[in-house]
Amino acid sequence: MRIILLGPPGSGKGTQAQLLVQRYGIVQLSTGEMLRAAVAAGTPVGLKAKEIMASGGLVPDDVVVGIISDRIDQPDARNGFILDGFPRTVPQAEALDELLKHKHLKLDAVIELRVNESALLSRVETRVAQMRERGEEVRLDDTPEVLTKRLASYRSQTEPLIHYYSERRKLSTIDGMMAIDEVTRAIHRQLLALGAVEPKTHGKTHGKTRARSAVKAAPAKTAKKSAKKPAKTAEKAAKSRKAAKKAVTGAKKAAKKTIKKTVKKAGKKKAAKKTAKKAVKKGAKKAAKKVTKRRAKR
Ligand code: AMP
């Protein structure tokens, strides 16, 4: 499955991408994360991007397109990926279409997380506070001033993608103001409706793939939450296993019944055929007798 998460800074793309990674066993490809890693490593791309990112501008299209193209070719992306923060401009979207076509890959959906702009600043402030709490380095561009600039660039350069993908019948819009798990459920429902995922992936987690992916560790809060629920999760899993077993047994029983009925019917048909044959034979014998009698009389 290959999907794009679209939304302004603070709309929850990163959070949802991480949850989708766990559920579907695909990788999150975040250009922001990759660029931050390049800046930290001091690579030529990082040196180019550093100032632009700090000021809230957009890194040149060819740079991010190159990064994404290389990343899609990695073995861990073969199973599918979520693009988070890419594409951000129409030329990037066109370049993505081109490179997917070239690689014979299909884009399943573009999920737009729609949020009230007024909520974005407080969301980013919460994110900064949580990162500080966890002792993580705070992003240089997570300040009210830079956020205003990032929002302006979202409106002018990224929002046109809503029209771009809607025209291509790829766009699904989700209310990003709902609680995190409600948004995840809404995305899952949408992906199910589009046939991008199979029903069995509901509630499934892919620990191994997640560990292999380039995604950062889950936030402490999420980790705590899931630690609180192991008993409930185990109970749920046992229940669904029971239900699955019941369904299989039911299906087997139904199949047996159908087979029995069919055999019975076939048997009846055979008997009917036999009777018919007998009747035909009897009729023929009778007719022959009649003819013999008539001839004898003559
Ligand atoms: P993000 O983590 O997605 O908010 O991205 C952080 C910053 O990285 C952005 O403000 C841009 O400066 C840069 N960036 C990330 N993705 C892209 C992209 N697709 N095109 C251009 N610049 C990007």
PDB file of C-alpha atoms and ligand atoms in Angstrom:
ATOM      1  CA  MET A   1       0.000   0.000   0.000  1.00  0.00           C
ATOM      2  CA  ARG A   2       1.293   3.438  -0.914  1.00  0.00           C
ATOM      3  CA  ILE A   3      -0.337   6.511   0.556  1.00  0.00           C
ATOM      4  CA  ILE A   4       0.307  10.212   1.009  1.00  0.00           C
ATOM      5  CA  LEU A   5      -0.615  12.083   4.178  1.00  0.00           C
ATOM      6  CA  LEU A   6      -1.447  15.670   3.409  1.00  0.00           C
ATOM      7  CA  GLY A   7      -1.994  18.419   5.961  1.00  0.00           C
ATOM      8  CA  PRO A   8      -0.549  21.598   7.447  1.00  0.00           C
ATOM      9  CA  PRO A   9       2.174  21.506  10.104  1.00  0.00           C
ATOM     10  CA  GLY A  10       0.629  20.295  13.366  1.00  0.00           C
ATOM     11  CA  SER A  11      -2.238  18.442  11.672  1.00  0.00           C
ATOM     12  CA  GLY A  12      -1.054  15.104  13.068  1.00  0.00           C
ATOM     13  CA  LYS A  13       0.533  13.623   9.929  1.00  0.00           C
ATOM     14  CA  GLY A  14       3.570  12.341  11.824  1.00  0.00           C
ATOM     15  CA  THR A  15       1.506  10.796  14.621  1.00  0.00           C
ATOM     16  CA  GLN A  16      -0.897   9.104  12.204  1.00  0.00           C
ATOM     17  CA  ALA A  17       1.959   7.923   9.993  1.00  0.00           C
ATOM     18  CA  GLN A  18       3.574   6.153  12.974  1.00  0.00           C
ATOM     19  CA  LEU A  19       0.282   4.477  13.894  1.00  0.00           C
ATOM     20  CA  LEU A  20      -0.282   3.356  10.305  1.00  0.00           C
ATOM     21  CA  VAL A  21       3.258   1.960  10.206  1.00  0.00           C
ATOM     22  CA  GLN A  22       2.431  -0.233  13.212  1.00  0.00           C
ATOM     23  CA  ARG A  23      -0.883  -1.361  11.766  1.00  0.00           C
ATOM     24  CA  TYR A  24       0.073  -2.143   8.179  1.00  0.00           C
ATOM     25  CA  GLY A  25       3.764  -2.967   8.432  1.00  0.00           C
ATOM     26  CA  ILE A  26       4.817  -0.364   5.912  1.00  0.00           C
ATOM     27  CA  VAL A  27       7.427   2.374   6.289  1.00  0.00           C
ATOM     28  CA  GLN A  28       7.034   6.077   6.932  1.00  0.00           C
ATOM     29  CA  LEU A  29       8.948   8.249   4.520  1.00  0.00           C
ATOM     30  CA  SER A  30       9.127  11.714   6.049  1.00  0.00           C
ATOM     31  CA  THR A  31      11.138  14.213   4.037  1.00  0.00           C
ATOM     32  CA  GLY A  32      11.292  16.484   7.111  1.00  0.00           C
ATOM     33  CA  GLU A  33      12.879  13.657   9.154  1.00  0.00           C
ATOM     34  CA  MET A  34      15.295  12.773   6.365  1.00  0.00           C
ATOM     35  CA  LEU A  35      16.319  16.406   5.933  1.00  0.00           C
ATOM     36  CA  ARG A  36      16.815  16.851   9.685  1.00  0.00           C
ATOM     37  CA  ALA A  37      19.012  13.734   9.681  1.00  0.00           C
ATOM     38  CA  ALA A  38      20.999  15.173   6.755  1.00  0.00           C
ATOM     39  CA  VAL A  39      21.422  18.476   8.606  1.00  0.00           C
ATOM     40  CA  ALA A  40      22.574  16.653  11.753  1.00  0.00           C
ATOM     41  CA  ALA A  41      25.041  14.558   9.729  1.00  0.00           C
ATOM     42  CA  GLY A  42      26.321  17.632   7.888  1.00  0.00           C
ATOM     43  CA  THR A  43      25.894  16.051   4.446  1.00  0.00           C
ATOM     44  CA  PRO A  44      25.892  18.308   1.340  1.00  0.00           C
ATOM     45  CA  VAL A  45      22.069  18.054   1.235  1.00  0.00           C
ATOM     46  CA  GLY A  46      21.944  18.932   4.929  1.00  0.00           C
ATOM     47  CA  LEU A  47      24.153  21.957   4.460  1.00  0.00           C
ATOM     48  CA  LYS A  48      21.916  23.137   1.621  1.00  0.00           C
ATOM     49  CA  ALA A  49      18.716  22.594   3.617  1.00  0.00           C
ATOM     50  CA  LYS A  50      19.745  23.877   7.043  1.00  0.00           C
ATOM     51  CA  GLU A  51      19.072  27.609   6.618  1.00  0.00           C
ATOM     52  CA  ILE A  52      15.943  27.099   4.527  1.00  0.00           C
ATOM     53  CA  MET A  53      14.428  24.787   7.116  1.00  0.00           C
ATOM     54  CA  ALA A  54      15.295  27.055  10.029  1.00  0.00           C
ATOM     55  CA  SER A  55      13.482  29.920   8.345  1.00  0.00           C
ATOM     56  CA  GLY A  56      10.377  27.858   7.487  1.00  0.00           C
ATOM     57  CA  GLY A  57      10.930  27.874   3.721  1.00  0.00           C
ATOM     58  CA  LEU A  58      10.822  24.931   1.348  1.00  0.00           C
ATOM     59  CA  VAL A  59      13.893  23.005   0.261  1.00  0.00           C
ATOM     60  CA  PRO A  60      14.258  22.922  -3.578  1.00  0.00           C
ATOM     61  CA  ASP A  61      12.035  20.362  -5.328  1.00  0.00           C
ATOM     62  CA  ASP A  62      14.903  18.492  -7.026  1.00  0.00           C
ATOM     63  CA  VAL A  63      16.585  17.868  -3.659  1.00  0.00           C
ATOM     64  CA  VAL A  64      13.532  16.281  -2.001  1.00  0.00           C
ATOM     65  CA  VAL A  65      12.478  14.391  -5.144  1.00  0.00           C
ATOM     66  CA  GLY A  66      15.982  12.858  -5.308  1.00  0.00           C
ATOM     67  CA  ILE A  67      15.838  11.846  -1.636  1.00  0.00           C
ATOM     68  CA  ILE A  68      12.405  10.237  -2.025  1.00  0.00           C
ATOM     69  CA  SER A  69      13.284   8.426  -5.235  1.00  0.00           C
ATOM     70  CA  ASP A  70      16.323   6.813  -3.580  1.00  0.00           C
ATOM     71  CA  ARG A  71      14.364   5.961  -0.456  1.00  0.00           C
ATOM     72  CA  ILE A  72      11.540   4.236  -2.356  1.00  0.00           C
ATOM     73  CA  ASP A  73      14.142   1.920  -3.884  1.00  0.00           C
ATOM     74  CA  GLN A  74      15.230   0.616  -0.468  1.00  0.00           C
ATOM     75  CA  PRO A  75      14.126  -2.978   0.271  1.00  0.00           C
ATOM     76  CA  ASP A  76      12.068  -2.003   3.342  1.00  0.00           C
ATOM     77  CA  ALA A  77       9.816   0.189   1.180  1.00  0.00           C
ATOM     78  CA  ARG A  78       8.890  -2.711  -1.091  1.00  0.00           C
ATOM     79  CA  ASN A  79       5.922  -3.623   1.081  1.00  0.00           C
ATOM     80  CA  GLY A  80       4.533  -0.093   0.857  1.00  0.00           C
ATOM     81  CA  PHE A  81       5.025   3.340   2.370  1.00  0.00           C
ATOM     82  CA  ILE A  82       3.402   6.421   3.779  1.00  0.00           C
ATOM     83  CA  LEU A  83       4.675   9.695   2.422  1.00  0.00           C
ATOM     84  CA  ASP A  84       4.628  12.291   5.182  1.00  0.00           C
ATOM     85  CA  GLY A  85       5.515  15.844   4.189  1.00  0.00           C
ATOM     86  CA  PHE A  86       6.021  14.936   0.538  1.00  0.00           C
ATOM     87  CA  PRO A  87       4.924  16.079  -2.005  1.00  0.00           C
ATOM     88  CA  ARG A  88       4.628  19.683  -0.858  1.00  0.00           C
ATOM     89  CA  THR A  89       4.334  21.422  -4.228  1.00  0.00           C
ATOM     90  CA  VAL A  90       2.616  20.627  -7.530  1.00  0.00           C
ATOM     91  CA  PRO A  91       5.968  20.086  -9.321  1.00  0.00           C
ATOM     92  CA  GLN A  92       6.885  17.576  -6.572  1.00  0.00           C
ATOM     93  CA  ALA A  93       3.554  15.784  -7.108  1.00  0.00           C
ATOM     94  CA  GLU A  94       4.183  15.633 -10.856  1.00  0.00           C
ATOM     95  CA  ALA A  95       7.695  14.331 -10.263  1.00  0.00           C
ATOM     96  CA  LEU A  96       6.283  11.699  -7.889  1.00  0.00           C
ATOM     97  CA  ASP A  97       3.723  10.576 -10.499  1.00  0.00           C
ATOM     98  CA  GLU A  98       6.535  10.249 -12.994  1.00  0.00           C
ATOM     99  CA  LEU A  99       8.878   8.304 -10.752  1.00  0.00           C
ATOM    100  CA  LEU A 100       6.119   5.949  -9.548  1.00  0.00           C
ATOM    101  CA  LYS A 101       5.197   5.284 -13.162  1.00  0.00           C
ATOM    102  CA  HIS A 102       8.839   4.635 -13.966  1.00  0.00           C
ATOM    103  CA  LYS A 103       9.105   2.193 -11.040  1.00  0.00           C
ATOM    104  CA  HIS A 104       5.760   0.539 -11.988  1.00  0.00           C
ATOM    105  CA  LEU A 105       4.213   1.449  -8.648  1.00  0.00           C
ATOM    106  CA  LYS A 106       0.679   2.636  -7.937  1.00  0.00           C
ATOM    107  CA  LEU A 107      -0.422   5.276  -5.458  1.00  0.00           C
ATOM    108  CA  ASP A 108      -3.427   3.983  -3.484  1.00  0.00           C
ATOM    109  CA  ALA A 109      -4.683   7.105  -1.750  1.00  0.00           C
ATOM    110  CA  VAL A 110      -3.993  10.634  -0.604  1.00  0.00           C
ATOM    111  CA  ILE A 111      -5.357  11.286   2.873  1.00  0.00           C
ATOM    112  CA  GLU A 112      -5.879  14.923   3.729  1.00  0.00           C
ATOM    113  CA  LEU A 113      -6.062  15.732   7.443  1.00  0.00           C
ATOM    114  CA  ARG A 114      -8.243  18.808   7.683  1.00  0.00           C
ATOM    115  CA  VAL A 115      -7.807  20.913  10.835  1.00  0.00           C
ATOM    116  CA  ASN A 116      -8.775  24.333  12.176  1.00  0.00           C
ATOM    117  CA  GLU A 117      -5.850  26.650  11.742  1.00  0.00           C
ATOM    118  CA  SER A 118      -6.536  28.173  15.145  1.00  0.00           C
ATOM    119  CA  ALA A 119      -5.707  24.806  16.775  1.00  0.00           C
ATOM    120  CA  LEU A 120      -2.373  24.399  15.026  1.00  0.00           C
ATOM    121  CA  LEU A 121      -0.313  26.788  17.123  1.00  0.00           C
ATOM    122  CA  SER A 122      -1.427  25.193  20.402  1.00  0.00           C
ATOM    123  CA  ARG A 123      -0.784  21.710  18.936  1.00  0.00           C
ATOM    124  CA  VAL A 124       2.757  22.640  18.014  1.00  0.00           C
ATOM    125  CA  GLU A 125       3.260  24.217  21.451  1.00  0.00           C
ATOM    126  CA  THR A 126       2.100  20.942  23.048  1.00  0.00           C
ATOM    127  CA  ARG A 127       4.486  18.982  20.815  1.00  0.00           C
ATOM    128  CA  VAL A 128       7.397  21.219  21.880  1.00  0.00           C
ATOM    129  CA  ALA A 129       6.492  20.832  25.578  1.00  0.00           C
ATOM    130  CA  GLN A 130       6.298  17.028  25.230  1.00  0.00           C
ATOM    131  CA  MET A 131       9.627  16.849  23.425  1.00  0.00           C
ATOM    132  CA  ARG A 132      11.226  18.933  26.182  1.00  0.00           C
ATOM    133  CA  GLU A 133       9.665  16.634  28.801  1.00  0.00           C
ATOM    134  CA  ARG A 134      11.212  13.610  27.086  1.00  0.00           C
ATOM    135  CA  GLY A 135      14.551  15.385  26.935  1.00  0.00           C
ATOM    136  CA  GLU A 136      14.486  15.429  23.127  1.00  0.00           C
ATOM    137  CA  GLU A 137      16.008  18.165  21.044  1.00  0.00           C
ATOM    138  CA  VAL A 138      13.338  20.641  19.994  1.00  0.00           C
ATOM    139  CA  ARG A 139      13.038  21.461  16.310  1.00  0.00           C
ATOM    140  CA  LEU A 140      14.428  24.839  15.356  1.00  0.00           C
ATOM    141  CA  ASP A 141      11.367  25.535  13.210  1.00  0.00           C
ATOM    142  CA  ASP A 142       8.833  24.848  15.989  1.00  0.00           C
ATOM    143  CA  THR A 143       8.476  28.477  17.060  1.00  0.00           C
ATOM    144  CA  PRO A 144       5.371  30.669  16.627  1.00  0.00           C
ATOM    145  CA  GLU A 145       7.169  32.899  14.079  1.00  0.00           C
ATOM    146  CA  VAL A 146       8.474  30.077  11.905  1.00  0.00           C
ATOM    147  CA  LEU A 147       5.176  28.185  12.202  1.00  0.00           C
ATOM    148  CA  THR A 148       3.385  31.216  10.757  1.00  0.00           C
ATOM    149  CA  LYS A 149       5.748  31.094   7.778  1.00  0.00           C
ATOM    150  CA  ARG A 150       5.353  27.324   7.364  1.00  0.00           C
ATOM    151  CA  LEU A 151       1.594  27.750   7.403  1.00  0.00           C
ATOM    152  CA  ALA A 152       1.792  30.466   4.752  1.00  0.00           C
ATOM    153  CA  SER A 153       3.922  28.224   2.537  1.00  0.00           C
ATOM    154  CA  TYR A 154       1.458  25.359   3.113  1.00  0.00           C
ATOM    155  CA  ARG A 155      -1.418  27.543   1.961  1.00  0.00           C
ATOM    156  CA  SER A 156       0.295  28.894  -1.125  1.00  0.00           C
ATOM    157  CA  GLN A 157       2.345  25.879  -2.260  1.00  0.00           C
ATOM    158  CA  THR A 158       0.909  22.706  -0.740  1.00  0.00           C
ATOM    159  CA  GLU A 159      -2.827  23.347  -0.620  1.00  0.00           C
ATOM    160  CA  PRO A 160      -3.091  23.280  -4.443  1.00  0.00           C
ATOM    161  CA  LEU A 161      -2.320  19.556  -4.112  1.00  0.00           C
ATOM    162  CA  ILE A 162      -5.825  19.058  -2.698  1.00  0.00           C
ATOM    163  CA  HIS A 163      -7.206  20.051  -6.084  1.00  0.00           C
ATOM    164  CA  TYR A 164      -4.449  18.111  -7.894  1.00  0.00           C
ATOM    165  CA  TYR A 165      -5.315  14.804  -6.212  1.00  0.00           C
ATOM    166  CA  SER A 166      -9.039  15.434  -6.090  1.00  0.00           C
ATOM    167  CA  GLU A 167      -9.012  15.826  -9.880  1.00  0.00           C
ATOM    168  CA  ARG A 168      -7.201  12.491 -10.136  1.00  0.00           C
ATOM    169  CA  ARG A 169      -9.782  10.868  -7.783  1.00  0.00           C
ATOM    170  CA  LYS A 170      -7.141  10.033  -5.207  1.00  0.00           C
ATOM    171  CA  LEU A 171      -8.151  12.408  -2.415  1.00  0.00           C
ATOM    172  CA  SER A 172      -9.901  11.424   0.835  1.00  0.00           C
ATOM    173  CA  THR A 173     -10.452  14.101   3.436  1.00  0.00           C
ATOM    174  CA  ILE A 174     -10.542  13.187   7.134  1.00  0.00           C
ATOM    175  CA  ASP A 175     -11.478  15.448  10.029  1.00  0.00           C
ATOM    176  CA  GLY A 176      -8.127  15.886  11.762  1.00  0.00           C
ATOM    177  CA  MET A 177      -9.728  17.584  14.756  1.00  0.00           C
ATOM    178  CA  MET A 178     -11.004  14.277  16.169  1.00  0.00           C
ATOM    179  CA  ALA A 179      -9.124  12.330  18.859  1.00  0.00           C
ATOM    180  CA  ILE A 180      -5.968  10.562  17.599  1.00  0.00           C
ATOM    181  CA  ASP A 181      -7.491   7.046  17.620  1.00  0.00           C
ATOM    182  CA  GLU A 182     -10.677   8.285  15.955  1.00  0.00           C
ATOM    183  CA  VAL A 183      -8.616   9.784  13.142  1.00  0.00           C
ATOM    184  CA  THR A 184      -6.723   6.471  12.803  1.00  0.00           C
ATOM    185  CA  ARG A 185     -10.016   4.557  12.633  1.00  0.00           C
ATOM    186  CA  ALA A 186     -11.397   6.973  10.031  1.00  0.00           C
ATOM    187  CA  ILE A 187      -8.259   6.533   7.901  1.00  0.00           C
ATOM    188  CA  HIS A 188      -8.529   2.745   8.218  1.00  0.00           C
ATOM    189  CA  ARG A 189     -12.193   2.819   7.176  1.00  0.00           C
ATOM    190  CA  GLN A 190     -11.300   4.966   4.190  1.00  0.00           C
ATOM    191  CA  LEU A 191      -8.476   2.647   3.137  1.00  0.00           C
ATOM    192  CA  LEU A 192     -10.844  -0.320   3.486  1.00  0.00           C
ATOM    193  CA  ALA A 193     -13.457   1.406   1.338  1.00  0.00           C
ATOM    194  CA  LEU A 194     -10.825   2.094  -1.307  1.00  0.00           C
ATOM    195  CA  GLY A 195      -9.694  -1.527  -1.218  1.00  0.00           C
ATOM    196  CA  ALA A 196      -6.169  -0.397  -0.299  1.00  0.00           C
ATOM    197  CA  VAL A 197      -6.120  -2.713   2.747  1.00  0.00           C
ATOM    198  CA  GLU A 198      -7.710  -6.037   3.556  1.00  0.00           C
ATOM    199  CA  PRO A 199     -10.169  -6.300   6.452  1.00  0.00           C
ATOM    200  CA  LYS A 200      -7.824  -8.666   8.310  1.00  0.00           C
ATOM    201  CA  THR A 201      -5.332  -5.830   8.925  1.00  0.00           C
ATOM    202  CA  HIS A 202      -7.768  -4.346  11.438  1.00  0.00           C
ATOM    203  CA  GLY A 203      -5.968  -3.774  14.729  1.00  0.00           C
ATOM    204  CA  LYS A 204      -2.917  -5.712  13.577  1.00  0.00           C
ATOM    205  CA  THR A 205       0.543  -4.522  14.592  1.00  0.00           C
ATOM    206  CA  HIS A 206       3.794  -5.191  12.812  1.00  0.00           C
ATOM    207  CA  GLY A 207       6.478  -4.938  15.468  1.00  0.00           C
ATOM    208  CA  LYS A 208       9.280  -6.323  13.298  1.00  0.00           C
ATOM    209  CA  THR A 209       8.735  -4.003  10.382  1.00  0.00           C
ATOM    210  CA  ARG A 210       8.349  -1.102  12.702  1.00  0.00           C
ATOM    211  CA  ALA A 211      11.688  -1.848  14.309  1.00  0.00           C
ATOM    212  CA  ARG A 212      13.286  -2.018  10.882  1.00  0.00           C
ATOM    213  CA  SER A 213      11.690   1.182   9.619  1.00  0.00           C
ATOM    214  CA  ALA A 214      13.358   4.560   9.735  1.00  0.00           C
ATOM    215  CA  VAL A 215      10.656   5.861  12.042  1.00  0.00           C
ATOM    216  CA  LYS A 216      11.573   7.376  15.352  1.00  0.00           C
ATOM    217  CA  ALA A 217      10.569   5.568  18.562  1.00  0.00           C
ATOM    218  CA  ALA A 218       6.941   5.979  19.574  1.00  0.00           C
ATOM    219  CA  PRO A 219       6.337   8.921  21.867  1.00  0.00           C
ATOM    220  CA  ALA A 220       6.588   8.056  25.557  1.00  0.00           C
ATOM    221  CA  LYS A 221       2.902   8.839  26.051  1.00  0.00           C
ATOM    222  CA  THR A 222       1.821   6.316  23.422  1.00  0.00           C
ATOM    223  CA  ALA A 223       4.188   3.727  24.857  1.00  0.00           C
ATOM    224  CA  LYS A 224       2.768   4.256  28.333  1.00  0.00           C
ATOM    225  CA  LYS A 225      -0.774   3.982  27.042  1.00  0.00           C
ATOM    226  CA  SER A 226      -0.122   0.688  25.306  1.00  0.00           C
ATOM    227  CA  ALA A 227       1.700  -0.657  28.367  1.00  0.00           C
ATOM    228  CA  LYS A 228      -1.404   0.010  30.432  1.00  0.00           C
ATOM    229  CA  LYS A 229      -3.558  -2.067  28.128  1.00  0.00           C
ATOM    230  CA  PRO A 230      -1.781  -5.414  27.624  1.00  0.00           C
ATOM    231  CA  ALA A 231      -4.417  -7.428  29.500  1.00  0.00           C
ATOM    232  CA  LYS A 232      -7.226  -5.843  27.527  1.00  0.00           C
ATOM    233  CA  THR A 233      -5.378  -6.362  24.258  1.00  0.00           C
ATOM    234  CA  ALA A 234      -4.680 -10.027  25.078  1.00  0.00           C
ATOM    235  CA  GLU A 235      -8.337 -10.499  26.018  1.00  0.00           C
ATOM    236  CA  LYS A 236      -9.417  -8.895  22.762  1.00  0.00           C
ATOM    237  CA  ALA A 237      -7.003 -11.055  20.777  1.00  0.00           C
ATOM    238  CA  ALA A 238      -8.276 -14.220  22.490  1.00  0.00           C
ATOM    239  CA  LYS A 239     -11.865 -13.172  21.780  1.00  0.00           C
ATOM    240  CA  SER A 240     -11.172 -12.521  18.123  1.00  0.00           C
ATOM    241  CA  ARG A 241      -9.318 -15.859  17.834  1.00  0.00           C
ATOM    242  CA  LYS A 242     -12.392 -17.584  19.362  1.00  0.00           C
ATOM    243  CA  ALA A 243     -14.691 -15.750  16.996  1.00  0.00           C
ATOM    244  CA  ALA A 244     -12.490 -16.677  14.035  1.00  0.00           C
ATOM    245  CA  LYS A 245     -12.500 -20.355  15.116  1.00  0.00           C
ATOM    246  CA  LYS A 246     -16.282 -20.270  15.494  1.00  0.00           C
ATOM    247  CA  ALA A 247     -16.622 -18.728  12.066  1.00  0.00           C
ATOM    248  CA  VAL A 248     -14.399 -21.406  10.534  1.00  0.00           C
ATOM    249  CA  THR A 249     -16.313 -24.222  12.288  1.00  0.00           C
ATOM    250  CA  GLY A 250     -19.594 -22.664  11.165  1.00  0.00           C
ATOM    251  CA  ALA A 251     -18.376 -22.413   7.612  1.00  0.00           C
ATOM    252  CA  LYS A 252     -17.176 -26.044   7.677  1.00  0.00           C
ATOM    253  CA  LYS A 253     -20.558 -27.228   9.032  1.00  0.00           C
ATOM    254  CA  ALA A 254     -22.420 -25.245   6.386  1.00  0.00           C
ATOM    255  CA  ALA A 255     -20.172 -26.667   3.674  1.00  0.00           C
ATOM    256  CA  LYS A 256     -20.791 -30.233   4.928  1.00  0.00           C
ATOM    257  CA  LYS A 257     -24.560 -29.625   4.912  1.00  0.00           C
ATOM    258  CA  THR A 258     -24.428 -28.313   1.377  1.00  0.00           C
ATOM    259  CA  ILE A 259     -22.359 -31.287   0.258  1.00  0.00           C
ATOM    260  CA  LYS A 260     -24.853 -33.694   1.896  1.00  0.00           C
ATOM    261  CA  LYS A 261     -27.767 -31.959   0.213  1.00  0.00           C
ATOM    262  CA  THR A 262     -26.051 -32.044  -3.149  1.00  0.00           C
ATOM    263  CA  VAL A 263     -25.206 -35.734  -2.765  1.00  0.00           C
ATOM    264  CA  LYS A 264     -28.827 -36.464  -1.746  1.00  0.00           C
ATOM    265  CA  LYS A 265     -30.103 -34.536  -4.732  1.00  0.00           C
ATOM    266  CA  ALA A 266     -27.676 -36.328  -7.027  1.00  0.00           C
ATOM    267  CA  GLY A 267     -28.804 -39.646  -5.531  1.00  0.00           C
ATOM    268  CA  LYS A 268     -32.421 -38.737  -6.128  1.00  0.00           C
ATOM    269  CA  LYS A 269     -31.614 -37.777  -9.691  1.00  0.00           C
ATOM    270  CA  LYS A 270     -29.852 -41.106 -10.216  1.00  0.00           C
ATOM    271  CA  ALA A 271     -32.833 -43.014  -8.791  1.00  0.00           C
ATOM    272  CA  ALA A 272     -35.216 -41.031 -10.975  1.00  0.00           C
ATOM    273  CA  LYS A 273     -33.089 -41.806 -14.025  1.00  0.00           C
ATOM    274  CA  LYS A 274     -33.105 -45.500 -13.111  1.00  0.00           C
ATOM    275  CA  THR A 275     -36.891 -45.491 -12.716  1.00  0.00           C
ATOM    276  CA  ALA A 276     -37.276 -43.670 -15.995  1.00  0.00           C
ATOM    277  CA  LYS A 277     -34.999 -46.180 -17.728  1.00  0.00           C
ATOM    278  CA  LYS A 278     -36.951 -49.061 -16.169  1.00  0.00           C
ATOM    279  CA  ALA A 279     -40.221 -47.497 -17.301  1.00  0.00           C
ATOM    280  CA  VAL A 280     -38.872 -47.059 -20.806  1.00  0.00           C
ATOM    281  CA  LYS A 281     -37.681 -50.671 -20.821  1.00  0.00           C
ATOM    282  CA  LYS A 282     -41.055 -51.882 -19.454  1.00  0.00           C
ATOM    283  CA  GLY A 283     -42.903 -49.803 -22.044  1.00  0.00           C
ATOM    284  CA  ALA A 284     -40.724 -51.184 -24.829  1.00  0.00           C
ATOM    285  CA  LYS A 285     -41.260 -54.752 -23.602  1.00  0.00           C
ATOM    286  CA  LYS A 286     -45.031 -54.215 -23.441  1.00  0.00           C
ATOM    287  CA  ALA A 287     -45.038 -52.729 -26.928  1.00  0.00           C
ATOM    288  CA  ALA A 288     -42.963 -55.641 -28.260  1.00  0.00           C
ATOM    289  CA  LYS A 289     -45.351 -58.137 -26.614  1.00  0.00           C
ATOM    290  CA  LYS A 290     -48.328 -56.389 -28.208  1.00  0.00           C
ATOM    291  CA  VAL A 291     -46.695 -56.533 -31.636  1.00  0.00           C
ATOM    292  CA  THR A 292     -45.874 -60.265 -31.191  1.00  0.00           C
ATOM    293  CA  LYS A 293     -49.471 -60.945 -30.091  1.00  0.00           C
ATOM    294  CA  ARG A 294     -50.889 -59.037 -33.089  1.00  0.00           C
ATOM    295  CA  ARG A 295     -48.593 -60.912 -35.486  1.00  0.00           C
ATOM    296  CA  ALA A 296     -49.590 -64.287 -33.926  1.00  0.00           C
ATOM    297  CA  LYS A 297     -53.273 -63.438 -34.418  1.00  0.00           C
ATOM    298  CA  ARG A 298     -52.636 -62.705 -38.101  1.00  0.00           C
TER     299      ARG A 298
HETATM  300  P1  AMP B   1       8.232  18.700   8.296  1.00  0.00           P
HETATM  301  O1  AMP B   1       8.952  17.877   9.311  1.00  0.00           O
HETATM  302  O2  AMP B   1       7.502  17.902   7.293  1.00  0.00           O
HETATM  303  O3  AMP B   1       7.387  19.770   8.927  1.00  0.00           O
HETATM  304  O4  AMP B   1       9.374  19.476   7.461  1.00  0.00           O
HETATM  305  C1  AMP B   1      10.258  20.352   8.086  1.00  0.00           C
HETATM  306  C2  AMP B   1      10.907  21.243   7.057  1.00  0.00           C
HETATM  307  O5  AMP B   1      11.646  20.460   6.127  1.00  0.00           O
HETATM  308  C3  AMP B   1       9.939  22.036   6.197  1.00  0.00           C
HETATM  309  O6  AMP B   1       9.525  23.248   6.821  1.00  0.00           O
HETATM  310  C4  AMP B   1      10.790  22.306   4.954  1.00  0.00           C
HETATM  311  O7  AMP B   1      11.733  23.322   5.178  1.00  0.00           O
HETATM  312  C5  AMP B   1      11.552  21.012   4.808  1.00  0.00           C
HETATM  313  N1  AMP B   1      10.811  20.032   3.988  1.00  0.00           N
HETATM  314  C6  AMP B   1      10.271  18.858   4.369  1.00  0.00           C
HETATM  315  N2  AMP B   1       9.678  18.240   3.364  1.00  0.00           N
HETATM  316  C7  AMP B   1       9.816  19.026   2.288  1.00  0.00           C
HETATM  317  C8  AMP B   1       9.381  18.949   0.934  1.00  0.00           C
HETATM  318  N3  AMP B   1       8.676  17.905   0.504  1.00  0.00           N
HETATM  319  N4  AMP B   1       9.709  19.958   0.114  1.00  0.00           N
HETATM  320  C9  AMP B   1      10.423  20.998   0.529  1.00  0.00           C
HETATM  321  N5  AMP B   1      10.846  21.161   1.798  1.00  0.00           N
HETATM  322  C10 AMP B   1      10.548  20.194   2.684  1.00  0.00           C
END
